[in-house]
mmCIF file of C-alpha atoms in Angstrom:
data_model
loop_
_atom_site.group_PDB
_atom_site.id
_atom_site.type_symbol
_atom_site.label_atom_id
_atom_site.label_comp_id
_atom_site.label_asym_id
_atom_site.label_seq_id
_atom_site.Cartn_x
_atom_site.Cartn_y
_atom_site.Cartn_z
ATOM 1 C CA MET A 1134 0.134 -0.052 0.059
ATOM 2 C CA LEU A 1135 2.871 2.587 0.940
ATOM 3 C CA THR A 1136 4.363 1.862 -2.179
ATOM 4 C CA ASN A 1137 1.617 3.857 -4.010
ATOM 5 C CA PHE A 1138 3.330 7.003 -2.324
ATOM 6 C CA ILE A 1139 6.700 6.531 -3.986
ATOM 7 C CA PRO A 1140 7.234 8.614 -7.036
ATOM 8 C CA SER A 1141 8.788 7.126 -10.331
ATOM 9 C CA GLN A 1142 11.154 10.216 -10.157
ATOM 10 C CA PHE A 1143 12.109 13.143 -7.918
ATOM 11 C CA VAL A 1144 13.423 16.418 -9.187
ATOM 12 C CA LYS A 1145 13.914 19.747 -7.399
ATOM 13 C CA SER A 1146 11.564 21.637 -9.648
ATOM 14 C CA VAL A 1147 9.616 21.473 -13.119
ATOM 15 C CA PHE A 1148 12.394 23.280 -14.906
ATOM 16 C CA GLN A 1149 14.395 19.928 -14.501
ATOM 17 C CA ILE A 1150 12.259 18.412 -16.663
ATOM 18 C CA THR A 1151 12.992 18.656 -20.316
ATOM 19 C CA PRO A 1152 11.052 17.968 -23.438
ATOM 20 C CA GLN A 1153 14.076 15.980 -24.707
ATOM 21 C CA GLU A 1154 13.910 13.743 -21.582
ATOM 22 C CA LEU A 1155 10.249 13.148 -21.863
ATOM 23 C CA LYS A 1156 10.417 12.435 -25.584
ATOM 24 C CA GLU A 1157 12.985 9.766 -24.914
ATOM 25 C CA LYS A 1158 10.720 7.968 -22.705
ATOM 26 C CA GLY A 1159 7.806 8.216 -25.298
ATOM 27 C CA ILE A 1160 5.882 10.893 -23.244
ATOM 28 C CA LYS A 1161 3.414 12.933 -25.132
ATOM 29 C CA GLY A 1162 1.615 14.768 -22.448
ATOM 30 C CA ILE A 1163 1.929 16.108 -18.804
ATOM 31 C CA ILE A 1164 -0.734 16.285 -16.266
ATOM 32 C CA THR A 1165 0.463 18.777 -13.859
ATOM 33 C CA ASP A 1166 -0.554 20.287 -10.521
ATOM 34 C CA LEU A 1167 -0.615 23.837 -10.182
ATOM 35 C CA ASP A 1168 0.036 25.313 -6.479
ATOM 36 C CA ASN A 1169 3.390 24.985 -5.125
ATOM 37 C CA THR A 1170 4.051 22.609 -8.006
ATOM 38 C CA LEU A 1171 4.452 25.623 -11.092
ATOM 39 C CA VAL A 1172 4.183 28.584 -8.976
ATOM 40 C CA GLU A 1173 3.571 29.487 -5.232
ATOM 41 C CA TRP A 1174 0.079 28.831 -4.139
ATOM 42 C CA ASP A 1175 -0.542 32.530 -3.843
ATOM 43 C CA ARG A 1176 0.997 33.534 -7.042
ATOM 44 C CA PRO A 1177 -1.762 34.705 -9.737
ATOM 45 C CA ASP A 1178 0.320 34.288 -12.699
ATOM 46 C CA ALA A 1179 3.116 32.309 -14.436
ATOM 47 C CA THR A 1180 6.606 33.562 -14.069
ATOM 48 C CA PRO A 1181 8.141 34.505 -17.413
ATOM 49 C CA GLN A 1182 10.537 31.276 -16.933
ATOM 50 C CA LEU A 1183 7.290 29.107 -16.498
ATOM 51 C CA ILE A 1184 5.923 30.522 -19.614
ATOM 52 C CA GLU A 1185 9.099 29.635 -21.575
ATOM 53 C CA TRP A 1186 9.031 26.093 -20.021
ATOM 54 C CA PHE A 1187 5.442 25.709 -21.389
ATOM 55 C CA ALA A 1188 6.555 27.167 -24.762
ATOM 56 C CA GLY A 1189 9.342 24.379 -24.741
ATOM 57 C CA MET A 1190 6.934 21.813 -24.117
ATOM 58 C CA GLN A 1191 4.537 22.811 -26.569
ATOM 59 C CA GLN A 1192 7.105 23.171 -29.549
ATOM 60 C CA ALA A 1193 8.219 19.676 -28.754
ATOM 61 C CA GLY A 1194 4.874 18.488 -29.107
ATOM 62 C CA ILE A 1195 4.070 17.675 -25.502
ATOM 63 C CA GLN A 1196 0.683 18.645 -24.224
ATOM 64 C CA VAL A 1197 0.052 20.014 -20.870
ATOM 65 C CA THR A 1198 -3.127 19.828 -18.630
ATOM 66 C CA ILE A 1199 -3.343 21.498 -15.256
ATOM 67 C CA VAL A 1200 -5.287 19.272 -12.847
ATOM 68 C CA SER A 1201 -5.876 21.003 -9.534
ATOM 69 C CA ASN A 1202 -7.822 20.722 -6.550
ATOM 70 C CA ASN A 1203 -8.324 24.268 -6.442
ATOM 71 C CA ASN A 1204 -11.434 26.298 -7.571
ATOM 72 C CA GLU A 1205 -12.166 27.449 -10.952
ATOM 73 C CA LEU A 1206 -11.583 31.050 -10.697
ATOM 74 C CA ARG A 1207 -8.013 30.348 -9.341
ATOM 75 C CA VAL A 1208 -7.200 27.682 -12.073
ATOM 76 C CA LYS A 1209 -8.942 29.578 -14.873
ATOM 77 C CA SER A 1210 -7.187 32.804 -14.336
ATOM 78 C CA PHE A 1211 -3.802 31.113 -14.108
ATOM 79 C CA ALA A 1212 -4.260 28.870 -17.415
ATOM 80 C CA ASP A 1213 -6.365 30.937 -19.508
ATOM 81 C CA PRO A 1214 -3.892 33.340 -20.479
ATOM 82 C CA MET A 1215 -1.396 30.426 -21.888
ATOM 83 C CA GLN A 1216 -4.329 28.580 -23.388
ATOM 84 C CA ILE A 1217 -3.755 25.617 -21.429
ATOM 85 C CA PRO A 1218 -6.427 23.203 -20.708
ATOM 86 C CA PHE A 1219 -7.300 22.543 -17.079
ATOM 87 C CA ILE A 1220 -9.530 20.453 -14.505
ATOM 88 C CA TYR A 1221 -10.331 22.137 -11.340
ATOM 89 C CA LYS A 1222 -11.815 20.800 -8.007
ATOM 90 C CA ALA A 1223 -10.113 17.648 -9.300
ATOM 91 C CA ARG A 1224 -10.626 15.945 -5.899
ATOM 92 C CA LYS A 1225 -7.018 14.246 -6.344
ATOM 93 C CA PRO A 1226 -6.152 11.479 -5.476
ATOM 94 C CA PHE A 1227 -9.260 10.044 -6.803
ATOM 95 C CA ARG A 1228 -8.746 8.688 -10.316
ATOM 96 C CA LYS A 1229 -11.726 10.504 -12.199
ATOM 97 C CA ALA A 1230 -9.500 13.866 -12.788
ATOM 98 C CA PHE A 1231 -6.613 11.820 -14.006
ATOM 99 C CA LEU A 1232 -8.630 9.816 -16.214
ATOM 100 C CA SER A 1233 -10.374 13.107 -17.426
ATOM 101 C CA GLY A 1234 -6.840 14.397 -18.216
ATOM 102 C CA LEU A 1235 -5.668 11.537 -20.340
ATOM 103 C CA ARG A 1236 -9.014 11.814 -22.305
ATOM 104 C CA LEU A 1237 -8.675 15.828 -22.669
ATOM 105 C CA MET A 1238 -5.236 15.124 -24.339
ATOM 106 C CA GLY A 1239 -6.324 11.928 -25.968
ATOM 107 C CA LEU A 1240 -3.479 9.909 -24.835
ATOM 108 C CA LYS A 1241 -2.755 6.552 -23.101
ATOM 109 C CA SER A 1242 -1.405 6.298 -19.631
ATOM 110 C CA ASN A 1243 2.118 5.205 -20.936
ATOM 111 C CA GLU A 1244 2.172 8.562 -22.804
ATOM 112 C CA VAL A 1245 1.618 10.751 -19.735
ATOM 113 C CA VAL A 1246 3.466 11.797 -16.719
ATOM 114 C CA VAL A 1247 1.971 13.509 -13.472
ATOM 115 C CA ILE A 1248 4.079 16.238 -11.890
ATOM 116 C CA GLY A 1249 3.201 17.382 -8.530
ATOM 117 C CA ASP A 1250 4.377 18.383 -5.212
ATOM 118 C CA GLN A 1251 2.448 16.211 -2.969
ATOM 119 C CA LEU A 1252 2.651 12.524 -2.140
ATOM 120 C CA LEU A 1253 -1.112 12.291 -0.979
ATOM 121 C CA THR A 1254 -2.670 13.798 -3.872
ATOM 122 C CA ASP A 1255 -0.470 13.938 -6.995
ATOM 123 C CA VAL A 1256 1.941 10.758 -6.626
ATOM 124 C CA LEU A 1257 -0.962 8.590 -5.036
ATOM 125 C CA GLY A 1258 -3.504 9.474 -7.654
ATOM 126 C CA GLY A 1259 -1.011 9.130 -10.527
ATOM 127 C CA ASN A 1260 0.581 5.839 -9.227
ATOM 128 C CA ARG A 1261 -2.956 4.273 -8.886
ATOM 129 C CA LEU A 1262 -3.369 4.393 -12.346
ATOM 130 C CA LYS A 1263 0.221 3.446 -13.216
ATOM 131 C CA LEU A 1264 1.178 6.746 -14.633
ATOM 132 C CA HIS A 1265 4.982 7.838 -14.310
ATOM 133 C CA THR A 1266 5.021 10.273 -11.388
ATOM 134 C CA ILE A 1267 7.356 13.044 -10.848
ATOM 135 C CA LEU A 1268 7.513 14.628 -7.564
ATOM 136 C CA VAL A 1269 9.067 18.210 -7.280
ATOM 137 C CA ILE A 1270 9.868 20.276 -4.269
ATOM 138 C CA PRO A 1271 7.306 22.821 -3.246
ATOM 139 C CA VAL A 1272 7.830 26.088 -4.839
ATOM 140 C CA ALA A 1273 6.803 27.826 -1.627
ATOM 141 C CA LYS A 1274 7.624 26.942 1.919
ATOM 142 C CA SER A 1275 4.216 28.246 3.070
ATOM 143 C CA ASP A 1276 0.910 26.326 2.195
ATOM 144 C CA GLY A 1277 -2.829 26.724 2.159
ATOM 145 C CA PHE A 1278 -4.559 25.516 5.239
ATOM 146 C CA PHE A 1279 -5.440 21.868 3.853
ATOM 147 C CA THR A 1280 -2.045 21.231 2.274
ATOM 148 C CA ARG A 1281 -0.372 21.875 5.647
ATOM 149 C CA PHE A 1282 -2.287 19.009 7.103
ATOM 150 C CA ASN A 1283 -1.248 16.615 4.071
ATOM 151 C CA ARG A 1284 2.463 17.845 4.789
ATOM 152 C CA LEU A 1285 2.309 16.574 8.199
ATOM 153 C CA VAL A 1286 1.301 13.046 7.101
ATOM 154 C CA GLU A 1287 3.611 13.152 4.247
ATOM 155 C CA ARG A 1288 6.656 13.712 6.530
ATOM 156 C CA ARG A 1289 5.784 10.694 8.302
ATOM 157 C CA ILE A 1290 5.338 8.716 5.103
ATOM 158 C CA PHE A 1291 8.712 10.056 4.011
ATOM 159 C CA SER A 1292 10.335 9.038 7.038
ATOM 160 C CA TYR A 1293 9.025 5.624 7.215
ATOM 161 C CA LEU A 1294 9.825 4.938 3.321
ATOM 162 C CA LYS A 1295 13.311 6.329 3.992
ATOM 163 C CA ARG A 1296 13.819 4.213 6.919
ATOM 164 C CA LYS A 1297 12.907 1.002 4.715
ATOM 165 C CA GLY A 1298 15.092 1.930 2.027
ATOM 166 C CA HIS A 1299 12.409 2.818 -0.596
ATOM 167 C CA ILE A 1300 13.584 6.310 -1.312
ATOM 168 C CA MET A 1301 17.039 7.342 -1.912
ATOM 169 C CA TRP A 1302 17.039 10.958 -2.226
ATOM 170 C CA GLY A 1303 17.939 13.328 0.687
ATOM 171 C CA ASP A 1304 15.617 15.528 2.863
ATOM 172 C CA GLU A 1305 15.188 18.261 0.408
ATOM 173 C CA ALA A 1306 11.321 17.072 -0.027
#
C-alpha cells in the first residue's frame, strides 16, 4: 500500500524536466498540479521562466493539462492566458480527474507523466493509474490550510519510506 506513495522520479523543480527527456521516454503529455508545483500557491500568474517552459513543451509536441484541487477562478485565471487546458476541483487523489486529463489530451497512460508536489494527491493519484509520477520540491515554503495537514502526514510517510530504503534522495522534499 505505501508503495503507492513512491514517485517514479524526484526532481527539485519542473525546470529540471525537459522535453528531450520526456520524448526519449515516449511521453506526449503532462498532467501537472498548479499550486506549489508550477508557482507559489498565492501567485496569480505564471513567471516568465514558467511561460518559457510551457512554450518549450508545446514546441516539442508535448501537451500540458493542469489538474488542480483548487477552485475554477484560481485555475482558470492562471491557465487561460496561456491557453492551457485545465481541470479544477479535481478531488485528487481520486482517479476521475486523472482519467479526464488523459481523455482531454487523447493519450494513453504510458504516454503521460504526472508532476506534483504532494505525495497524498499527485503521486498517489498518478500511481493508482500506473502513470509515471514526478515529485517536485514545493515552490513555496508556506501552504494553504488543507495542504499544511497533508504535509504533516507526508513527513511521516517520507520518514517511514526512507527508513525502509524505498527512497534514496535526501531530505530536500
